[in-house]
Coordinates of C-alpha atoms in Angstrom, one line a residue:
X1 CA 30.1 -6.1 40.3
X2 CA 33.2 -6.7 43.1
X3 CA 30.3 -7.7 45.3
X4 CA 28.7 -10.4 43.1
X5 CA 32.4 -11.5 42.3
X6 CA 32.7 -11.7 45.7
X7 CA 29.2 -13.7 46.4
X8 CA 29.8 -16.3 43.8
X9 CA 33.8 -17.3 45.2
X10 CA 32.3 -17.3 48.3
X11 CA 29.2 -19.7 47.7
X12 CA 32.1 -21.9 45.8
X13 CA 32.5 -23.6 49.0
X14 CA 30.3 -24.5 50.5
X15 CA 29.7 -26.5 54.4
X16 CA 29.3 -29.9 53.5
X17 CA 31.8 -32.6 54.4
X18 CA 32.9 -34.6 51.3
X19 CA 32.4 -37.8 53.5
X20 CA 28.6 -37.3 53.8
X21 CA 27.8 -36.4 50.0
X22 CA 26.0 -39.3 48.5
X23 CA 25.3 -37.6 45.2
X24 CA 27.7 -38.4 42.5
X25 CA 28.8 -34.8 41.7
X26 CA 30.0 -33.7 38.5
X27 CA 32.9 -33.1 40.3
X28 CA 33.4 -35.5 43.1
X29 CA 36.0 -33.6 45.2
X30 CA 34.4 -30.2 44.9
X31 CA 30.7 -30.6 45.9
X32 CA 28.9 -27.5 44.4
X33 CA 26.7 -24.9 46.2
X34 CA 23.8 -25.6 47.6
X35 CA 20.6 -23.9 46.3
X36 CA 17.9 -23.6 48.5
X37 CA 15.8 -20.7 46.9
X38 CA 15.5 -19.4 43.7
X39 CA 13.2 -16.5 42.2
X40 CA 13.4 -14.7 39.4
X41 CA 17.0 -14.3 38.1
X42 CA 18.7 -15.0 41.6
X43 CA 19.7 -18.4 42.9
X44 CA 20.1 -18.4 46.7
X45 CA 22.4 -20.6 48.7
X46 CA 22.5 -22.7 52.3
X47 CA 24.3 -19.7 53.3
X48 CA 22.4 -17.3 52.4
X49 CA 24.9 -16.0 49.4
X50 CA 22.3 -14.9 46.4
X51 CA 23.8 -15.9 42.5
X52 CA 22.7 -14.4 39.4
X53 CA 21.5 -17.2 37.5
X54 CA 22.6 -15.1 33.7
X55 CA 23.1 -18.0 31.8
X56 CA 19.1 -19.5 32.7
X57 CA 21.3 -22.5 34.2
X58 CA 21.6 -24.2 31.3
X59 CA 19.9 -22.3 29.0
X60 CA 16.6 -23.4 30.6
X61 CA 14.8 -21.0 32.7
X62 CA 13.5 -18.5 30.2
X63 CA 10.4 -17.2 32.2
X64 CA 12.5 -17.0 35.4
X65 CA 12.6 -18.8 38.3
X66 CA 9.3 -19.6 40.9
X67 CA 6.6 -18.2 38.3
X68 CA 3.4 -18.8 40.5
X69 CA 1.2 -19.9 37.2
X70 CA 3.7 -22.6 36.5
X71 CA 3.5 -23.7 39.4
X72 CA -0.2 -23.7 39.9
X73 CA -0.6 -25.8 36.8
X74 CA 1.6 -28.0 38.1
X75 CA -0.4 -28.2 41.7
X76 CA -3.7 -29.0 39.9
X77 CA -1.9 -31.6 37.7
X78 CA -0.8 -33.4 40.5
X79 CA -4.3 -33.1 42.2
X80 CA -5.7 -34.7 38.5
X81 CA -3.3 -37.6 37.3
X82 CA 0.1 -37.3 38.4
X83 CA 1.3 -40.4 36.2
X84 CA 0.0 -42.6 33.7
X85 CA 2.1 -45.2 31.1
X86 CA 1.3 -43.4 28.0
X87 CA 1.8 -46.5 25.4
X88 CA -1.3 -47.2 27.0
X89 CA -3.2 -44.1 28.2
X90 CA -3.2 -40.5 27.5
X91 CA -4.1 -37.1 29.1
X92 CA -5.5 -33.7 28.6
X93 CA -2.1 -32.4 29.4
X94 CA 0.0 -34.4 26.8
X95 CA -3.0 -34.3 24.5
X96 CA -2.8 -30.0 24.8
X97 CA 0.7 -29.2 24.8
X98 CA 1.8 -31.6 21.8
X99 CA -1.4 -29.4 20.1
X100 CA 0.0 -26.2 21.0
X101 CA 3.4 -27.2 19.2
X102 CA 1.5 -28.6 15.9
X103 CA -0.2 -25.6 15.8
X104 CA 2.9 -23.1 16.3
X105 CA 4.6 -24.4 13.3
X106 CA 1.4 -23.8 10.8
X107 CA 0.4 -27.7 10.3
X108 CA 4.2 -28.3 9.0
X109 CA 5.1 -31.1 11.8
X110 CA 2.0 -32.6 12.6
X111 CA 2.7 -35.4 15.6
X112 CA 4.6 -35.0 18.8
X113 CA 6.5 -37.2 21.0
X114 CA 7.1 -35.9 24.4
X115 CA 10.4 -37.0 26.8
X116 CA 11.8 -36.3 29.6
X117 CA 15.0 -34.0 28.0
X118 CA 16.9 -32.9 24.9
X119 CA 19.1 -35.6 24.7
X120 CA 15.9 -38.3 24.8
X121 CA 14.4 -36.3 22.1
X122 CA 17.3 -36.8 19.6
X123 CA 17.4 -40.4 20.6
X124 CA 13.7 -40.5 19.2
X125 CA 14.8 -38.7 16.4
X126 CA 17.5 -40.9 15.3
X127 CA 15.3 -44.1 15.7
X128 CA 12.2 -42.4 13.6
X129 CA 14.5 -41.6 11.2
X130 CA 15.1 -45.5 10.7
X131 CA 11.8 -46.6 11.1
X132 CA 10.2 -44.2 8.1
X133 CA 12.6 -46.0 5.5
X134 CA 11.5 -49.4 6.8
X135 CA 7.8 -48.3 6.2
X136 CA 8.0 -46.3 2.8
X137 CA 5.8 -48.2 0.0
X138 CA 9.0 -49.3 -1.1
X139 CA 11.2 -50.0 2.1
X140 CA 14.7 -48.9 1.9
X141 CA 16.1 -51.4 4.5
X142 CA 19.8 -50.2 3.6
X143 CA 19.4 -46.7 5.1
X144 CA 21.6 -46.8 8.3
X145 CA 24.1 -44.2 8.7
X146 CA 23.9 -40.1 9.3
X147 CA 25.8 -37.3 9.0
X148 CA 26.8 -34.7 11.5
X149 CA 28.2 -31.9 11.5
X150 CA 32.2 -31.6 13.2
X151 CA 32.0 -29.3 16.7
X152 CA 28.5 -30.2 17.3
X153 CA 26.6 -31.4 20.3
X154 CA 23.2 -33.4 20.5
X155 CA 23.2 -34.9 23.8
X156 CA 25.1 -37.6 26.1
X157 CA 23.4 -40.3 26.0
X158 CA 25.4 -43.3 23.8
X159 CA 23.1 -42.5 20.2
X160 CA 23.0 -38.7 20.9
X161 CA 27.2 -38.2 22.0
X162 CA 27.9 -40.6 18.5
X163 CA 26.3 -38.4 16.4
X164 CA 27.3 -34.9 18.4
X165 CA 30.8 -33.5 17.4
X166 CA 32.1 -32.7 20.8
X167 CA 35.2 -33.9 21.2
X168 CA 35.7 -33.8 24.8
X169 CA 32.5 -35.3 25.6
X170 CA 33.1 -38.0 23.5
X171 CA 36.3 -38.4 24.8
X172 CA 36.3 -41.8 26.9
X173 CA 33.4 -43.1 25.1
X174 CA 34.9 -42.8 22.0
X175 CA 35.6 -46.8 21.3
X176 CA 31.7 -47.7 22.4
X177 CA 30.1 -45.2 20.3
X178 CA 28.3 -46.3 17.0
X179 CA 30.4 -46.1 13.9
X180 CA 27.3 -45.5 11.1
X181 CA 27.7 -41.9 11.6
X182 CA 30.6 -39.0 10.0
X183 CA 30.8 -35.9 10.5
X184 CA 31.7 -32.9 7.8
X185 CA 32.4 -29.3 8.6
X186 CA 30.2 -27.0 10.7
X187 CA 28.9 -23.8 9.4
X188 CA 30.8 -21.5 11.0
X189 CA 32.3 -18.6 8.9
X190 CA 34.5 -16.6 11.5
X191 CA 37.4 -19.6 11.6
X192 CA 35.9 -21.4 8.2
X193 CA 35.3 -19.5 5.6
X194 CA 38.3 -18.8 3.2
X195 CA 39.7 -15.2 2.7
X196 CA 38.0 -13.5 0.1
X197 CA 35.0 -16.1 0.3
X198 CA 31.4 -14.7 -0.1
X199 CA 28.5 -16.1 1.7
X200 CA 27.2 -17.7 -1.2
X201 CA 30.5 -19.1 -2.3
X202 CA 30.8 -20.7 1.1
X203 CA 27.1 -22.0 1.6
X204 CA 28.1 -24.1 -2.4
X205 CA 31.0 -25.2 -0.9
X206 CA 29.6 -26.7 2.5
X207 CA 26.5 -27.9 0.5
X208 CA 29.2 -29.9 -2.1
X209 CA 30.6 -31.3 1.1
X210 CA 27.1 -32.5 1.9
X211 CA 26.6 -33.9 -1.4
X212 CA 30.3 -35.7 -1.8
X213 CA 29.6 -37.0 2.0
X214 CA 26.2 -38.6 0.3
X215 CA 28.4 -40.0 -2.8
X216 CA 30.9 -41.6 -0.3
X217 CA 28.6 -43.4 2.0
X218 CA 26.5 -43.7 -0.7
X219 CA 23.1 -42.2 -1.3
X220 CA 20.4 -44.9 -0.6
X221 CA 22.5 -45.7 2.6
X222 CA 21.8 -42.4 4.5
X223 CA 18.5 -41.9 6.8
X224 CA 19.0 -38.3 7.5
X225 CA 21.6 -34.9 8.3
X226 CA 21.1 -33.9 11.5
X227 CA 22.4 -30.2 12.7
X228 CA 21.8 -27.5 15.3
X229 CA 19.8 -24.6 13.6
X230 CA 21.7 -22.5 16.0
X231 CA 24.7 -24.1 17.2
X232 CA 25.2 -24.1 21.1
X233 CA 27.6 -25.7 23.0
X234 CA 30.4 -26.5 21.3
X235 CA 30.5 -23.3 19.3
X236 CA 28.6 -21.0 21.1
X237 CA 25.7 -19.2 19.4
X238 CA 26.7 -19.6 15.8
X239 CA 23.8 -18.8 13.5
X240 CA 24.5 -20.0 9.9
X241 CA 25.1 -17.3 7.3
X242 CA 22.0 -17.2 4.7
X243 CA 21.0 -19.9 2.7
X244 CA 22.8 -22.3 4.2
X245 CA 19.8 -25.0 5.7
X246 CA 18.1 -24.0 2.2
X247 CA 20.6 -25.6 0.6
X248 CA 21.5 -28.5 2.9
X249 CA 18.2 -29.0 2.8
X250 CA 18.2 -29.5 -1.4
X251 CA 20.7 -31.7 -0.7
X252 CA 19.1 -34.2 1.6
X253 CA 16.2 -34.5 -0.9
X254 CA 18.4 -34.8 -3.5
X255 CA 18.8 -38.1 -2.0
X256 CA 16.3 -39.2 -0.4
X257 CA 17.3 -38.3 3.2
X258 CA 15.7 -36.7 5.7
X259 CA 16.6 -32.9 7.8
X260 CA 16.6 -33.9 11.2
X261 CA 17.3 -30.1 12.9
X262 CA 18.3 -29.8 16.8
X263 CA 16.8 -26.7 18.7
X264 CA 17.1 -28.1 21.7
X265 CA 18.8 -24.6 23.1
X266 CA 17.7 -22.7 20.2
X267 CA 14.5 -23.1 20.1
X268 CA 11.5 -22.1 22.0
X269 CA 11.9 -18.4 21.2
X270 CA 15.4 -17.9 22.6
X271 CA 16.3 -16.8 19.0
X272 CA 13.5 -14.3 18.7
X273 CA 11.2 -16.8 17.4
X274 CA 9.6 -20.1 18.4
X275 CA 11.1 -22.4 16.2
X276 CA 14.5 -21.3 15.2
X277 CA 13.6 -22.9 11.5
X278 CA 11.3 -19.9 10.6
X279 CA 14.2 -17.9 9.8
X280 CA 15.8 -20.0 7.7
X281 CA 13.3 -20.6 5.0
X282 CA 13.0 -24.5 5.4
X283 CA 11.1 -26.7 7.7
X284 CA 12.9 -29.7 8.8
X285 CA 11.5 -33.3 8.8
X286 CA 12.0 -33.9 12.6
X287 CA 12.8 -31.4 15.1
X288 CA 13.9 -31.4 18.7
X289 CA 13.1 -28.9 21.5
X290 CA 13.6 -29.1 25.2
X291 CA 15.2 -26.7 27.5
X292 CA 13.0 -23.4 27.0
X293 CA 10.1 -25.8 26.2
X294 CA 9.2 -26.6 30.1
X295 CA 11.5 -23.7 31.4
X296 CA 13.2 -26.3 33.8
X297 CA 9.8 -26.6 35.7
X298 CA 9.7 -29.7 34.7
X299 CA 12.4 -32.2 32.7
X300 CA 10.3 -31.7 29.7
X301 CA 11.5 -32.4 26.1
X302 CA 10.0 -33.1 22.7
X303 CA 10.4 -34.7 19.0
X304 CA 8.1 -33.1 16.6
X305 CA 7.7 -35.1 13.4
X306 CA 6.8 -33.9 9.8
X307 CA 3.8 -34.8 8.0
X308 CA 5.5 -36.5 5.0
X309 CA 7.4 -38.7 8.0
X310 CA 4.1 -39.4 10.4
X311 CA 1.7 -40.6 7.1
X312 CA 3.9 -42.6 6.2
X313 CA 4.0 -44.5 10.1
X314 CA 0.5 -44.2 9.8
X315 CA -0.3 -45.9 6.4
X316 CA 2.4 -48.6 7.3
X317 CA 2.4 -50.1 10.9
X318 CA 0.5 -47.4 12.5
X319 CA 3.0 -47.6 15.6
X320 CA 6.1 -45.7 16.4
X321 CA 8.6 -48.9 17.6
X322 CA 10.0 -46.6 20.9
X323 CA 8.4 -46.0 24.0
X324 CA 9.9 -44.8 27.8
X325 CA 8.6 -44.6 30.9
X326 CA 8.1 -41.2 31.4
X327 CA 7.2 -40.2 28.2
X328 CA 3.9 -38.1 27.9
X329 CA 4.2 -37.6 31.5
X330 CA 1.6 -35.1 32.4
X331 CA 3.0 -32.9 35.0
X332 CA 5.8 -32.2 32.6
X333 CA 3.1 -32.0 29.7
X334 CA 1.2 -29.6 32.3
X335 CA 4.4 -27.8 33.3
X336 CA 5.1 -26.8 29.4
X337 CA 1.9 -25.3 28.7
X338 CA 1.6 -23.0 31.5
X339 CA 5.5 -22.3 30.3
X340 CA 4.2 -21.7 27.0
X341 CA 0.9 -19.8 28.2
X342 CA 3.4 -17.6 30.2
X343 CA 5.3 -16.4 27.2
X344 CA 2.7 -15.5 25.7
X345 CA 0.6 -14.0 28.0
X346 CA 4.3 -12.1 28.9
X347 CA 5.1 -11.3 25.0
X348 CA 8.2 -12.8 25.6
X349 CA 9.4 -13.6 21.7
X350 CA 8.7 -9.4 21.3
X351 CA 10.5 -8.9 24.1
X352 CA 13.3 -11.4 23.0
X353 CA 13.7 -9.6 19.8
X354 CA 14.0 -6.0 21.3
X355 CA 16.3 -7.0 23.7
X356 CA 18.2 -9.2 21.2
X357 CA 19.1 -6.3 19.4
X358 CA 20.2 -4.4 22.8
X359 CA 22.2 -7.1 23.6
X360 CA 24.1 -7.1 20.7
X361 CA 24.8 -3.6 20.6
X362 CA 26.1 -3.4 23.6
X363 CA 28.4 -6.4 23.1
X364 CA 29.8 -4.9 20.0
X365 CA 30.0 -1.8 21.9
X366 CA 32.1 -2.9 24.5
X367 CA 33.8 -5.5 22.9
X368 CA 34.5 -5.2 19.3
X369 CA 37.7 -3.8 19.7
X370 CA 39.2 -5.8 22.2
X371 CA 42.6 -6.9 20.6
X372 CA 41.3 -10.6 22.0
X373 CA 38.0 -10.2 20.8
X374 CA 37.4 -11.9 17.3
X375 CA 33.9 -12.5 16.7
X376 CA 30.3 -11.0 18.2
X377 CA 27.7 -13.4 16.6
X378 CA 23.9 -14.4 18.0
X379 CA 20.4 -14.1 17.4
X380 CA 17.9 -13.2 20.0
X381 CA 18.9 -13.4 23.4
X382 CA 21.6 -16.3 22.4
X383 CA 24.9 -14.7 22.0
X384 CA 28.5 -15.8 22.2
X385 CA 31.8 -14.2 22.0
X386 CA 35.0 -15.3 20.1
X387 CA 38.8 -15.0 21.0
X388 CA 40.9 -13.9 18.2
X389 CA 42.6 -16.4 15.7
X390 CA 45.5 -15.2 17.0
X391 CA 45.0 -16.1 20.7
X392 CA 43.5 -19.3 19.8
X393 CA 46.5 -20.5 18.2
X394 CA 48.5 -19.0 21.2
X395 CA 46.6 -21.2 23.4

């Protein structure tokens, strides 16, 4: 372990003169390591210094790095149609991979949009949403806002950082983002539920808070809730407690709304299944994946769309008013089916679950009684680790 400390301060720094970086760095004083080889679960850099890549960069690589089917697909992509405008034309590969996902979720979202990343995925999302209440029989041309959940995150871009949670990446941008969404409070019973509070009692409770939120923006003025299945970043592998999408989702058809849920980290089978959704009980109206959907082969991401939301673009203006440049691209469509092919061909969701359950064992083992350590809480191989109340309010 003192070795791989010492690898990873070392490759901190490395040889490049801050005068000849071009690339606008995350951080612009400290130019980050360069990688110049990766395989497997090790990054190597310029100098040689190898990294354990444990967090899948950003939770993305979830076959491992350099997997030689990938990147064969890829090859013989490139060698068929490397781009195409897809407003205009399609491709086996787009046609293939937005099958495979109908398919994995039983016929319950039955149309696919594919991007180029999570973030572009929500942004479809949030514009679908709209257009379905502009094309119902009877078009509900007042249904403009959504609701979020507090401590969330959906993405960066403008639409995506408005309706995300995350304070600090809001930050700046706070004054330019759209105003037509709130946020209410995340499910999240280590620092939120009261003491003395069951499950059930606290899953009524964040459900009324749903519901009031509907009364106070009023009912007919909502297109949709949208929420993490499993939240990620801003809270760090939270899964909700039983019954909670259940009854947020009772709530949204209640009125008329729609269940917009984000797996954008979850999903893919980093939860132990494909679709984070199956273990709730509910199916949402729109979903988004990315991240473990092309494995970072590719910047690959998608928007899969409910039946009861896709008849109703069909029997109405047959179009979906959003399009990109990349969208449908098929060496990112080609990219996420080899992906795909390779988990299952691996039995990687099996193997997600077995060592889900390792991982959390051994977690609790070595941390649960930590006097800092508050809360162990994940599913799969998505885990996170909480500092006590105490020490959070010390900090």
């Amino acid at each position: 372990m003192r070795s791989l400390t010492r690898t990873l301060v070392r490759a901190r720094a490395p040889a490049i003169s801050r005068a000849r970086v071009s690339t606008l760095h995350a951080k612009i004083n400290s130019p980050p390591p360069r990688i110049v080889k990766s395989q497997g679960l090790w990054l190597e850099t310029h100098e040689g210094h190898k990294i354990l890549d444990a967090s899948s960069g950003a939770a993305v690589v979830s076959i491992g790095h350099n997997d030689s089917r990938v990147k064969k697909a890829i090859a013989a992509q490139l060698d068929q149609v490397a781009y195409c405008y897809n407003p205009f034309f399609t491709t086996e590969a787009a046609e293939k991979i937005s099958r495979f996902l109908t398919d994995s979720t039983d016929g319950h979202m039955s149309k696919v949009f594919v991007v180029s990343s999570g973030t572009e995925a929500v942004e479809a999302a949030l514009k679908i949403a709209r257009q379905y209440f502009t094309e119902l029989p009877t078009p509900e041309p007042n249904r403009t806002k959504f609701i979020s959940r507090k401590q969330s995150y959906h993405g960066n871009t403008l639409g995506s950082l408005a309706v995300g949670g995350h304070k600090a990446r809001r930050g700046v941008y706070e004054p330019v983002l759209a105003t037509n969404v709130s946020h209410i409070s995340p499910c999240y019973p280590y620092r939120e539920m009261k003491e003395g509070e069951t499950e059930t009692q606290y899953v009524g409770r964040l459900a009324k808070e749903l519901d009031d939120e509907f009364q106070r923006l009023g009912p007919d003025t909502v297109c949709a809730f949208i929420a993490e299945t499993v939240s990620g970043t801003s809270l760090g592998c939270a899964p909700p407690v039983p019954g909670y999408f259940k009854a947020m989702k009772e709530v949204c058809d209640r009125h008329g709304a729609l269940l917009i849920m984000d797996e954008v980290m979850s999903g893919m089978g980093r939860t132990g299944t494909l679709h984070a959704w199956e273990q709730e009980g509910v199916v949402p109206d729109l979903q988004t994946v990315a991240k473990g959907l092309g494995a970072g082969y590719m910047p690959v991401g998608a928007l899969l769309v409910g039946k009861k939301v896709a008849d109703t673009l069909t029997q109405g203006s047959g179009a979906f008013s959003h399009s990109q440049t990349y969208q449908g691209h098929p060496v990112a469509c080609a990219a996420a089916f080899a992906v795909q092919t390779a988990m299952k061909e691996d039995n990687m969701l099996q193997n997600v679950q077995e060592m889900g359950k390792v991982l959390g064992e051994k977690l609790k083992e070595r941390l649960a009684g930590h006097k800092n350590v508050g809360d162990i809480r994940g599913r799969g191989l998505y885990w996170g680790v909480s500092e006590t109340l105490s020490l959070r309010n010390v900090c």
